[in-house]
Tab-separated table of C-alpha atoms in Angstrom:
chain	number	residue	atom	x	y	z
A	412	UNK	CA	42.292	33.142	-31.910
A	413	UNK	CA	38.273	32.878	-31.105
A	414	UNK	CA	37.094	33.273	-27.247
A	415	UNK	CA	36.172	29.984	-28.105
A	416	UNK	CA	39.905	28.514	-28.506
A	417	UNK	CA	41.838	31.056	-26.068
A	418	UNK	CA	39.498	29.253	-23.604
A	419	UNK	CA	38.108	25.858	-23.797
A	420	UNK	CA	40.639	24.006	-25.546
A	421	UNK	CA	43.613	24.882	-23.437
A	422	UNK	CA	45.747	22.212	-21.531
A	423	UNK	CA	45.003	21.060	-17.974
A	424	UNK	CA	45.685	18.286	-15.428
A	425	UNK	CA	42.609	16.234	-14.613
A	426	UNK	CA	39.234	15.636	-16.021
A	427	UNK	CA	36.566	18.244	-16.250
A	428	UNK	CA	32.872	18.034	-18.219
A	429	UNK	CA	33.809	19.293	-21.773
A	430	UNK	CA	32.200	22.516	-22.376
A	431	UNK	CA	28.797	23.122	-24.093
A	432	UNK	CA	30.931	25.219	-27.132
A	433	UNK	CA	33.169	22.201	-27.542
A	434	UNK	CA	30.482	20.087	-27.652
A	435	UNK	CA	28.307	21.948	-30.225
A	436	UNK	CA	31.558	21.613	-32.411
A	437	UNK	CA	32.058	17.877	-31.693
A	438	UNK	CA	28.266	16.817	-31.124
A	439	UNK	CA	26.344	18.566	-33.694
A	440	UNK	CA	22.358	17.370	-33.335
A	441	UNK	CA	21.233	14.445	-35.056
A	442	UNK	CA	20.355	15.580	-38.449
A	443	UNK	CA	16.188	15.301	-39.106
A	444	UNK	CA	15.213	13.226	-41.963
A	445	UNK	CA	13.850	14.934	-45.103
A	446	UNK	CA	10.483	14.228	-45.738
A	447	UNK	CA	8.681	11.711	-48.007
A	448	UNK	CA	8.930	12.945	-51.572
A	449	UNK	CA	5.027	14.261	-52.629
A	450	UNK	CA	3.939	12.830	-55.990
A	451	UNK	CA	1.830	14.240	-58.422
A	452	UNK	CA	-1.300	12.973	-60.780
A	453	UNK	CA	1.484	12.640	-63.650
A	454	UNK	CA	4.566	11.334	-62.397
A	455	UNK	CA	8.410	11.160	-64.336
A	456	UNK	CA	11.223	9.054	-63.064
A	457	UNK	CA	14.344	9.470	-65.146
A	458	UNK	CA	17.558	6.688	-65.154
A	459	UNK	CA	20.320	6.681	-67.662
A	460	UNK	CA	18.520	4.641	-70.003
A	461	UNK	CA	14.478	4.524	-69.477
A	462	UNK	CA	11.681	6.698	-68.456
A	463	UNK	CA	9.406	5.771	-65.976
A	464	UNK	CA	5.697	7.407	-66.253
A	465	UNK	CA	2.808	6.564	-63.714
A	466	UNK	CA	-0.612	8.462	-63.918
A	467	UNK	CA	-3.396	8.080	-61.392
A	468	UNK	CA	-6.543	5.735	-61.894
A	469	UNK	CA	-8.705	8.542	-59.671
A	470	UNK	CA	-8.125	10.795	-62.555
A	471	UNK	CA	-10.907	9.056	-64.587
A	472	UNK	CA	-13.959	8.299	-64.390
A	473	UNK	CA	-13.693	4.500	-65.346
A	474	UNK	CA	-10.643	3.871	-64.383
A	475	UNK	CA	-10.800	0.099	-65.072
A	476	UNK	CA	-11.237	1.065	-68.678
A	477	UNK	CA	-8.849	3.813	-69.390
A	478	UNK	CA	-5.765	2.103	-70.066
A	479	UNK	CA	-7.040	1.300	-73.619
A	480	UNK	CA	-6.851	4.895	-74.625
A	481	UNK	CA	-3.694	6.161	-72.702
A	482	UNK	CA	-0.082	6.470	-74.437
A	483	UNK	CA	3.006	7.998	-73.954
A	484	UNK	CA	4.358	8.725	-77.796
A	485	UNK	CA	4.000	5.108	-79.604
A	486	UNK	CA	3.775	2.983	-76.802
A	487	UNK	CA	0.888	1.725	-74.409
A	488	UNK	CA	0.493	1.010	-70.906
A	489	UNK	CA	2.263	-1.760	-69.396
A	490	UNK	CA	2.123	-2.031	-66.051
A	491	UNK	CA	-0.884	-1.482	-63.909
A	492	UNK	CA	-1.452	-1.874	-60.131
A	493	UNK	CA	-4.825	-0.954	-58.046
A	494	UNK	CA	-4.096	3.390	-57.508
A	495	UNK	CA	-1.642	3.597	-61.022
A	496	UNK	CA	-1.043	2.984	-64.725
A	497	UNK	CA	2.436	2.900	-65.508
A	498	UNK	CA	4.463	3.318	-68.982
A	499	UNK	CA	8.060	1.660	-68.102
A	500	UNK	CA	10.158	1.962	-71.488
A	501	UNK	CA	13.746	2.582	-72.542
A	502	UNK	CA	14.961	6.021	-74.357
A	503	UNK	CA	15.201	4.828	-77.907
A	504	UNK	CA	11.888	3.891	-78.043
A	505	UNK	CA	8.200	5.189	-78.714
A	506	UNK	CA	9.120	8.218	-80.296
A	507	UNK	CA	10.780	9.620	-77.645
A	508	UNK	CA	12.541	12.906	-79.340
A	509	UNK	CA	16.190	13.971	-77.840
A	510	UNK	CA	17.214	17.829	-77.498
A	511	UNK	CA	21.018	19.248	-76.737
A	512	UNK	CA	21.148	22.229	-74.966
A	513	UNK	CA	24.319	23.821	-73.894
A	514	UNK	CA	23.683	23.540	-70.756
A	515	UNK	CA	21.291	20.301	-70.546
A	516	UNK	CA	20.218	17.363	-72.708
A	517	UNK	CA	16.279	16.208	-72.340
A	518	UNK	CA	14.834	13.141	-73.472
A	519	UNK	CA	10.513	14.386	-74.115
A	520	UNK	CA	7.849	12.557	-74.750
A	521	UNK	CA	3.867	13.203	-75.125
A	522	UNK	CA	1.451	11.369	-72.413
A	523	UNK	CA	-1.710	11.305	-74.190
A	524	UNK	CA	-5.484	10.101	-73.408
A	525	UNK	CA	-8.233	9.972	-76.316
A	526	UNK	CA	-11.178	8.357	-74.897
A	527	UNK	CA	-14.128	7.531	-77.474
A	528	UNK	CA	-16.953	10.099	-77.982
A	529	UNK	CA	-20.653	9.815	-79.423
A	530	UNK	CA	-22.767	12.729	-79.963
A	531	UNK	CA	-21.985	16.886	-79.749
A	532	UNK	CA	-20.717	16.168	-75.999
A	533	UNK	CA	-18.131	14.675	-74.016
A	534	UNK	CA	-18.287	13.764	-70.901
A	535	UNK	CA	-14.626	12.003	-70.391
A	536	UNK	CA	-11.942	14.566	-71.148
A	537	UNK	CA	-9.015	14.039	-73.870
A	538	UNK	CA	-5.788	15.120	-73.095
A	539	UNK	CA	-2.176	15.826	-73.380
A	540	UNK	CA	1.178	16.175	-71.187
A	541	UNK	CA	4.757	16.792	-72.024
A	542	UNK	CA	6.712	14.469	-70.165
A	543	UNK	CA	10.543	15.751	-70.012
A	544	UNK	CA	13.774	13.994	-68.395
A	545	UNK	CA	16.387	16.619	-68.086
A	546	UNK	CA	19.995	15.795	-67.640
A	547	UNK	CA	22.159	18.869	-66.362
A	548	UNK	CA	25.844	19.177	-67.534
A	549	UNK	CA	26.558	22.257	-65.468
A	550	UNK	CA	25.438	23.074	-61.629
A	551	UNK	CA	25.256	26.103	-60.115
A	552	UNK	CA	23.117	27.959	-57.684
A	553	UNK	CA	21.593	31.663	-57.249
A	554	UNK	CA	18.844	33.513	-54.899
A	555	UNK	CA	17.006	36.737	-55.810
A	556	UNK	CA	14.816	38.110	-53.902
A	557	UNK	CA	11.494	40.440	-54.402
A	558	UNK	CA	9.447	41.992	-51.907
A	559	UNK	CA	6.446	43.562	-53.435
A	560	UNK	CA	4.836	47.592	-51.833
A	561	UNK	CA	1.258	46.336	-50.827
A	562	UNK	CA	-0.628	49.162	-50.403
A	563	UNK	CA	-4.289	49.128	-49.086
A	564	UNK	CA	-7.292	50.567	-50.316
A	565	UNK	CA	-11.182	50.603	-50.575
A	566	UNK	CA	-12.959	50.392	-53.818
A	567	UNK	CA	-16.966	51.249	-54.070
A	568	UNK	CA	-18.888	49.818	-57.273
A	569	UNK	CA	-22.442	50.371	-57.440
A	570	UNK	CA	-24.948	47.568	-57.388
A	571	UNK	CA	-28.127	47.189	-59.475
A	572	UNK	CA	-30.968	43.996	-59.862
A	573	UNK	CA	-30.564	43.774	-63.599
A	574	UNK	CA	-33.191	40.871	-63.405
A	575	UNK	CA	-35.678	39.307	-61.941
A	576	UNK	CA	-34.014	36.276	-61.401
A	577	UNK	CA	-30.699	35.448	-60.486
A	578	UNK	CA	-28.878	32.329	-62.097
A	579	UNK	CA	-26.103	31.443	-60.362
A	580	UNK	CA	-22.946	28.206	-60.417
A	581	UNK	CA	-22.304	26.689	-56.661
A	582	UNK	CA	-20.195	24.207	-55.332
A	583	UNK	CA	-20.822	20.896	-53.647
A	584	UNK	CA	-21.435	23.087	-50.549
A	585	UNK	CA	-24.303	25.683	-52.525
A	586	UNK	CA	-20.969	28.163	-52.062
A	587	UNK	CA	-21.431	30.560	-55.046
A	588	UNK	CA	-18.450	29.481	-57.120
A	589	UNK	CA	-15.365	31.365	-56.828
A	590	UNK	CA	-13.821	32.874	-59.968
A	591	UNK	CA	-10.534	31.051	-59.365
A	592	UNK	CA	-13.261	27.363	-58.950
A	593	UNK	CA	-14.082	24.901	-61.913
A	594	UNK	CA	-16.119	22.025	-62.478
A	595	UNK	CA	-14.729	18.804	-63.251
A	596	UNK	CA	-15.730	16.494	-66.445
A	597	UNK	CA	-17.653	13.767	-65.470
A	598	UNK	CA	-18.742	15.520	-62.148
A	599	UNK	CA	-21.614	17.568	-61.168
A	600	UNK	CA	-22.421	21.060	-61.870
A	601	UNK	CA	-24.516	22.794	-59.234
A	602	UNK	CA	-26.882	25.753	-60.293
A	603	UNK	CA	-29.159	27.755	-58.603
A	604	UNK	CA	-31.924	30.433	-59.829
A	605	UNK	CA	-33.201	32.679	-57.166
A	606	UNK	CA	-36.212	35.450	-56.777
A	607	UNK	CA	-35.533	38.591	-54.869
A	608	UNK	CA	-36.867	38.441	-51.370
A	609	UNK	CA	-39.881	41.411	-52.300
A	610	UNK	CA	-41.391	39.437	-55.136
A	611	UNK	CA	-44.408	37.415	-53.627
A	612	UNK	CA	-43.828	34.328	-55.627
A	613	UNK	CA	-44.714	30.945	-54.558
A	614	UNK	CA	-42.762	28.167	-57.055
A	615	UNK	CA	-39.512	28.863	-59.336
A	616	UNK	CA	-39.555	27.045	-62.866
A	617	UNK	CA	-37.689	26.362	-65.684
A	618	UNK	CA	-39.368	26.106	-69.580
A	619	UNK	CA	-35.734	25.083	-70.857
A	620	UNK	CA	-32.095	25.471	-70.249
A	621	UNK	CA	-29.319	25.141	-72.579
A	622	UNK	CA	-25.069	25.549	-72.396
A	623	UNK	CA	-22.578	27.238	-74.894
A	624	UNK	CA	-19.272	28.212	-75.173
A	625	UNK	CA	-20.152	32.206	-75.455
A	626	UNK	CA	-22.313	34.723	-73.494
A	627	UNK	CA	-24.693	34.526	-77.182
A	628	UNK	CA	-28.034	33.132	-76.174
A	629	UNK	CA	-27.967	32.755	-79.913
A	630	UNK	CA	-24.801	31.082	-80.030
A	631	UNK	CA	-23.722	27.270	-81.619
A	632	UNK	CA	-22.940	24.748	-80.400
A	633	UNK	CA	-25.327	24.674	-78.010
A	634	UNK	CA	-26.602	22.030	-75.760
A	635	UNK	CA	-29.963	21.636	-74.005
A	636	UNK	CA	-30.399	20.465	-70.536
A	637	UNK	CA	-33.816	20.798	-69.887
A	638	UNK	CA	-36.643	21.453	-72.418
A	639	UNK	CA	-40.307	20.629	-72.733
A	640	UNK	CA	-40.920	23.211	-69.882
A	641	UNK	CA	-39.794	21.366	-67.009
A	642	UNK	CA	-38.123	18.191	-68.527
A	643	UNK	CA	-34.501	17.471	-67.123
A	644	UNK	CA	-33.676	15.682	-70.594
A	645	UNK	CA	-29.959	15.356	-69.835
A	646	UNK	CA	-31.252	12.967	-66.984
A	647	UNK	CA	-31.500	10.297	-69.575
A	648	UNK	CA	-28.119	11.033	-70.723
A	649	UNK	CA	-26.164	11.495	-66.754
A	650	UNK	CA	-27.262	10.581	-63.782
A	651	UNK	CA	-25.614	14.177	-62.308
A	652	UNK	CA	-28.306	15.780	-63.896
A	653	UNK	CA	-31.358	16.235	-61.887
A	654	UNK	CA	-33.273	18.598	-60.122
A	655	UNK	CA	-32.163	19.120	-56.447
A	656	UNK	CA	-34.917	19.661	-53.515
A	657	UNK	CA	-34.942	23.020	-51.161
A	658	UNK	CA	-36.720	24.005	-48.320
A	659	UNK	CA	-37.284	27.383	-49.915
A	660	UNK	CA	-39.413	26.883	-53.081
A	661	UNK	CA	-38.723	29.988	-54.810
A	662	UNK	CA	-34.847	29.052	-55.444
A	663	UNK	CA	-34.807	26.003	-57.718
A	664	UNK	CA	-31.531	24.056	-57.353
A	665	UNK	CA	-30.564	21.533	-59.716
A	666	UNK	CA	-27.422	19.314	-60.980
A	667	UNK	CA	-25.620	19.206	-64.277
A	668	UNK	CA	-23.236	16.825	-65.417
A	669	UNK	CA	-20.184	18.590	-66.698
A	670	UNK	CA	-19.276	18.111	-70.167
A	671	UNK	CA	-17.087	20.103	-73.369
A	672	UNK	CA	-18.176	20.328	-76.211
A	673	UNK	CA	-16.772	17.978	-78.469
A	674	UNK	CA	-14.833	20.315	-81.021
A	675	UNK	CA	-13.384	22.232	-78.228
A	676	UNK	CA	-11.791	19.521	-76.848
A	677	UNK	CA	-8.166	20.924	-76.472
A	678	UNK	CA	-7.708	21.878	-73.581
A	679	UNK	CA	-7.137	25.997	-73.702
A	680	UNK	CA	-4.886	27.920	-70.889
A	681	UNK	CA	-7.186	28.114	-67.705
A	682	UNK	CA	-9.499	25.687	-68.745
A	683	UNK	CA	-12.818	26.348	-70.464
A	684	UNK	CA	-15.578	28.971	-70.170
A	685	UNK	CA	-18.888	28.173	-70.203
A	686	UNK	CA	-22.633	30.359	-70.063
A	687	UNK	CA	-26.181	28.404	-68.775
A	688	UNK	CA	-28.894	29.917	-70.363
A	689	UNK	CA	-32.755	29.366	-69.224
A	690	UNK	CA	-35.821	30.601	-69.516
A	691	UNK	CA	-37.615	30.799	-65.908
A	692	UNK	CA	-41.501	31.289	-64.438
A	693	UNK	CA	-42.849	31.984	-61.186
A	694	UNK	CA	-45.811	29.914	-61.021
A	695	UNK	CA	-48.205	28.064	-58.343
A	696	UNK	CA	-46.935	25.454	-55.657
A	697	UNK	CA	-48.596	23.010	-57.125
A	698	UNK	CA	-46.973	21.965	-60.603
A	699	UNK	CA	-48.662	21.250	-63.853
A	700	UNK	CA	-47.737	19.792	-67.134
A	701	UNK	CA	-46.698	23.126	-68.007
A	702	UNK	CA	-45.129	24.072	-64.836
A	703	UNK	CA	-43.332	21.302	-63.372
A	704	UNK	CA	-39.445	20.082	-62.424
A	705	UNK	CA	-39.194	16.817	-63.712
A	706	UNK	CA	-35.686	14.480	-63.374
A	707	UNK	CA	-35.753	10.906	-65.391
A	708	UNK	CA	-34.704	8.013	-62.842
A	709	UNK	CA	-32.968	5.526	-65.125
A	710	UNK	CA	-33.481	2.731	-61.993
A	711	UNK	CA	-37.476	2.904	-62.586
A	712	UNK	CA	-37.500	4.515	-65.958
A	713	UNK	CA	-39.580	7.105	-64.897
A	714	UNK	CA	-40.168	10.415	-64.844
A	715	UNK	CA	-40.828	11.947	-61.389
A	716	UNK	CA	-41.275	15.582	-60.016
A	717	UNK	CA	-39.282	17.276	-57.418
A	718	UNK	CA	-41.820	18.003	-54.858
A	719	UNK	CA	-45.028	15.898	-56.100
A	720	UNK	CA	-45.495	12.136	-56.221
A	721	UNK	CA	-48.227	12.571	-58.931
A	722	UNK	CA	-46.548	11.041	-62.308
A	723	UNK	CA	-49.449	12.861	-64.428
A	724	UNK	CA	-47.969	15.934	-64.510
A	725	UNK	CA	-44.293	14.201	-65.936
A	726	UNK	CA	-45.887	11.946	-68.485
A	727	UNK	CA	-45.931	14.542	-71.253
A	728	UNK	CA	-41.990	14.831	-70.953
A	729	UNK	CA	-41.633	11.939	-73.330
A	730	UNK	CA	-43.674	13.818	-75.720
A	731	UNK	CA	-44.986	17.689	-75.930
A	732	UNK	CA	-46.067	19.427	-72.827
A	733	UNK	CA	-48.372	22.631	-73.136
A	734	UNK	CA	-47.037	25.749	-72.671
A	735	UNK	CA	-48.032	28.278	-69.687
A	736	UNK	CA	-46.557	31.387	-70.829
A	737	UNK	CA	-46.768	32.642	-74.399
A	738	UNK	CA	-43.580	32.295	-76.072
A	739	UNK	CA	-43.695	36.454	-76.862
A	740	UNK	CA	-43.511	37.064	-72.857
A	741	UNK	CA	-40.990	34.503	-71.766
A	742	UNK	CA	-37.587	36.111	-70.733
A	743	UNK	CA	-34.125	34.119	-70.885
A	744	UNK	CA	-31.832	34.589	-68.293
A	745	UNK	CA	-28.037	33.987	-68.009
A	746	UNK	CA	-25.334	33.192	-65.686
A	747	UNK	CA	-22.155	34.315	-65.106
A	748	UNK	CA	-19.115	31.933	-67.000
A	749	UNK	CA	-17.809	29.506	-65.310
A	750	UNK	CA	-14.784	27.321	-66.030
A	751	UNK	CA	-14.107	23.494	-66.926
A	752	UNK	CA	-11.422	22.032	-66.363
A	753	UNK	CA	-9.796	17.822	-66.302
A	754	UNK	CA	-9.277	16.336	-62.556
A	755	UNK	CA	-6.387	17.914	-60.853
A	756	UNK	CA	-5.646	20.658	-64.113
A	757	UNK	CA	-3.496	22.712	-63.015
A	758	UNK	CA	-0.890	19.811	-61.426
A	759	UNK	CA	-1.954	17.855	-65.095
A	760	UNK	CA	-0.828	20.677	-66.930
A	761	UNK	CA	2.855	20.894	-65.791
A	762	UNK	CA	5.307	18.555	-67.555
A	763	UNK	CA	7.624	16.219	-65.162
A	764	UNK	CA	10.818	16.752	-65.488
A	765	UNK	CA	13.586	14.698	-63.398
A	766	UNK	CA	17.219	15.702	-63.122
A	767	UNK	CA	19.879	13.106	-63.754
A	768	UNK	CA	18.964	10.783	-60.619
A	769	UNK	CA	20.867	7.789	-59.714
A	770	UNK	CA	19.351	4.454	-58.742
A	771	UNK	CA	18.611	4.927	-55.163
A	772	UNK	CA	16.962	8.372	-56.209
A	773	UNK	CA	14.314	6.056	-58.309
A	774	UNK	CA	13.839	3.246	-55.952
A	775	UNK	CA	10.192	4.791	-55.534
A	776	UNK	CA	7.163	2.744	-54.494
A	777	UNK	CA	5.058	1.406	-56.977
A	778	UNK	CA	7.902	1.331	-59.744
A	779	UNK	CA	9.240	-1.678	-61.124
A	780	UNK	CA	13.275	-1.362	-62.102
A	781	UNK	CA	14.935	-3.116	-64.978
């Protein structure tokens, strides 16, 4: 027998306080509750007969609209509340296509979204999501375990100014952007172009700026973002893009609004990679039609500059603005890639799959059940 029954459960007269090992056998602590379940953008809840599927509104950027262009398989949405869209439908329905496994039968479906596009550009982001209910006929369990040999070390590189200028992609925060950071569709894109602290210049500006997919300067499709040497002409198009003030005049910061290009719209693995390309001056303090930031205001319809009041030196941006630097001397610069990427991409990406649940497992909030 245990110390613990040679001792404490023996037979006595009398009452005594029951001992602290008798009472960790008898009295085990209150169990704690589990936590709240944490939901996704894309959410699956499986039953025996239907699959629910709710997406998030904040996911778009009209949100009030998007319900016209969302389906899962055959079927639309049919069920809407203020945060959610929800597809509530039965397994023999809207194409849903059913798999037997040895070990598991799914029920899978495609959530898609195909918003309308005009022009070489999108700004609202089409897309695609396997949705999966998975219904195990075998359960088992299994742990392995891998502890990785770290080992430390210091590497040198060597740096060198291969330009004049550096053109750089920020955050929200002017944070140079991290390689493992995107931009959102539909949001801003910050940018920033720089001149080394020894160069005695007084003004950074920009003749023209233009995206593609590919380092290639040269490259198609291309897009232009400012042209007219000093025109912000995607202003008239999103009101992201604009030209951003700075207390230092020699780094020009300015605001893009994120697009793909239209016939790259499937989404690849990591998201897209894109190059800004622009063609930059040092110039005077005081702009001029040819040297000059100028952002459209769609309120006033007017053209207006980023550190002078005068309109004069915007007016030609609606039609040809002299040049300042002869097209034989004028240098392009370009930034490092960055990559694009649909709100919340990487939870997006993942498919929901459910286990067989029963119907207290999909009593959730927000979903209706049959």
């Amino acid at each position: 027998m245990s110390p613990i029954g040679s001792g404490v459960f023996k037979p006595e007269e009398g009452t005594r306080a029951l001992p602290e090992p008798v009472k960790q056998i008898f009295l085990p602590p209150a169990a704690t509750a589990a936590p709240p379940p944490q939901y996704g953008d894309v959410d699956a809840l499986c039953h025996l007969d239907r699959m629910y599927v709710r997406i998030k509104k904040e996911l778009f950027s009209k949100p009030g609209d998007a319900w016209q262009y969302l389906k899962i398989g055959t079927c639309a949405v049919n069920e809407d509340t203020a945060d959610h869209y929800y597809f509530l439908y039965y397994l023999k329905g809207c194409g849903i296509k059913y798999e037997e496994k040895e070990d598991y039968s799914t029920f899978s479906n495609t959530l898609t979204y195909k918003p309308p596009s005009t022009g070489p550009i999108l700004r609202e982001l089409p897309f695609s999501v396997n949705v999966r209910c998975k219904y195990y006929k075998h359960f088992y369990a299994y742990a392995r375990g891998y502890h990785p040999d770290l080992k430390a070390g210091t590497v040198f590189a060597e740096l060198s100014l291969y330009s004049q200028f550096t053109l750089r992609p920020y955050d929200d925060k002017w944070e140079p952007l991290k390689p493992s950071d995107s931009f959102t569709i539909g949001k801003p894109m910050y940018f920033a172009v720089k001149v080394p602290p020894t160069n005695c210049a007084e003004r950074t500006y920009i003749n023209q700026c233009f995206i593609t997919p590919t380092s290639d300067a040269n490259a198609n499709p291309r897009y232009t973002v400012v042209d007219n040497n000093g025109c912000m002409v995607d202003s008239k198009a999103s009101t992201s893009s604009k030209f951003i003030p700075h207390a230092d005049k020699t780094t020009l910061r300015f605001s893009i609004g994120a697009f793909v290009f239209r016939d790259s719209a499937v989404l690849p693995t990591g998201g897209w990679a894109l190059y800004l390309h622009c063609e930059i001056i040092e110039g005077p303090v005081t702009p001029s039609p040819s040297l000059k930031s100028c952002t459209y205001d769609k309120g006033t319809k007017k053209w207006t500059e980023l550190y002078d009041n005068t309109a004069s030196v915007c007016s030609c941006c609606e039609a040809t603005c002299p040049s300042a630097v002869p097209a034989d001397s004028r240098k392009m610069v370009s930034s490092d890639p960055w990559k694009l990427g649909m709100p919340s991409e990487q939870r997006i990406e993942k498919a929901a799959v459910v286990p067989d649940l029963t119907e207290a497992d999909y009593s959730v909030d927000g979903f209706e059940k049959y």
